[in-house]
């Protein structure tokens, strides 16, 4: 927890350092799961499944990374809500729109069932990014939470 008398200028480098560490954790989780998704994609759909798995990994990683940046940038009393809503736009919107467009317009990715692969990768990205965002938001809140009586 940041002490209550610490100003936002002093919190900046600490928040940035924490955001970079959490982004590294997010990247490690996403890349660490890639061999599993590639193996499943190859087993079911051959080379098209491999390309779909790699593409889904990149798209979901970018969406969740941007959502994590939104959580790091959110300030003020409504930081948690801003982080949730703003992050949801990128975390969910980018992969879903990409998956729908690629399924319709890209022959190779459609053959690899890119939308299904994006949705499968999203099931990993969502809880990971949510957990990391909550750590980020709870760390930058200057007041301790009050207990309900």
PDB file of C-alpha atoms in Angstrom, residues 7 16 24 31-32 37 41 44 47 59 66 72 81 84 92 120 131 149:
ATOM      1  CA  UNK A   7       1.717  12.456  -3.792  1.00  0.00           C
ATOM      2  CA  UNK A  16       5.153   2.201 -13.827  1.00  0.00           C
ATOM      3  CA  UNK A  24       5.906  -9.345 -18.056  1.00  0.00           C
ATOM      4  CA  UNK A  31       3.571 -17.302 -24.354  1.00  0.00           C
ATOM      5  CA  UNK A  32       3.811 -20.198 -21.906  1.00  0.00           C
ATOM      6  CA  UNK A  37      -2.677 -24.150 -28.224  1.00  0.00           C
ATOM      7  CA  UNK A  41      -4.459 -26.484 -33.409  1.00  0.00           C
ATOM      8  CA  UNK A  44      -7.167 -30.704 -35.205  1.00  0.00           C
ATOM      9  CA  UNK A  47      -0.794 -25.932 -40.348  1.00  0.00           C
ATOM     10  CA  UNK A  59      -4.342 -10.628 -30.734  1.00  0.00           C
ATOM     11  CA  UNK A  66      -3.754  -2.505 -23.590  1.00  0.00           C
ATOM     12  CA  UNK A  72      -2.325   1.473 -14.826  1.00  0.00           C
ATOM     13  CA  UNK A  81     -14.664   1.183 -12.554  1.00  0.00           C
ATOM     14  CA  UNK A  84     -12.951  -2.363 -15.702  1.00  0.00           C
ATOM     15  CA  UNK A  92     -12.910  -8.188 -25.230  1.00  0.00           C
ATOM     16  CA  UNK A 120     -10.192 -20.368 -26.426  1.00  0.00           C
ATOM     17  CA  UNK A 131      -6.185 -10.684 -11.637  1.00  0.00           C
ATOM     18  CA  UNK A 149     -20.358  -3.552   9.703  1.00  0.00           C
TER      19      UNK A 149
END
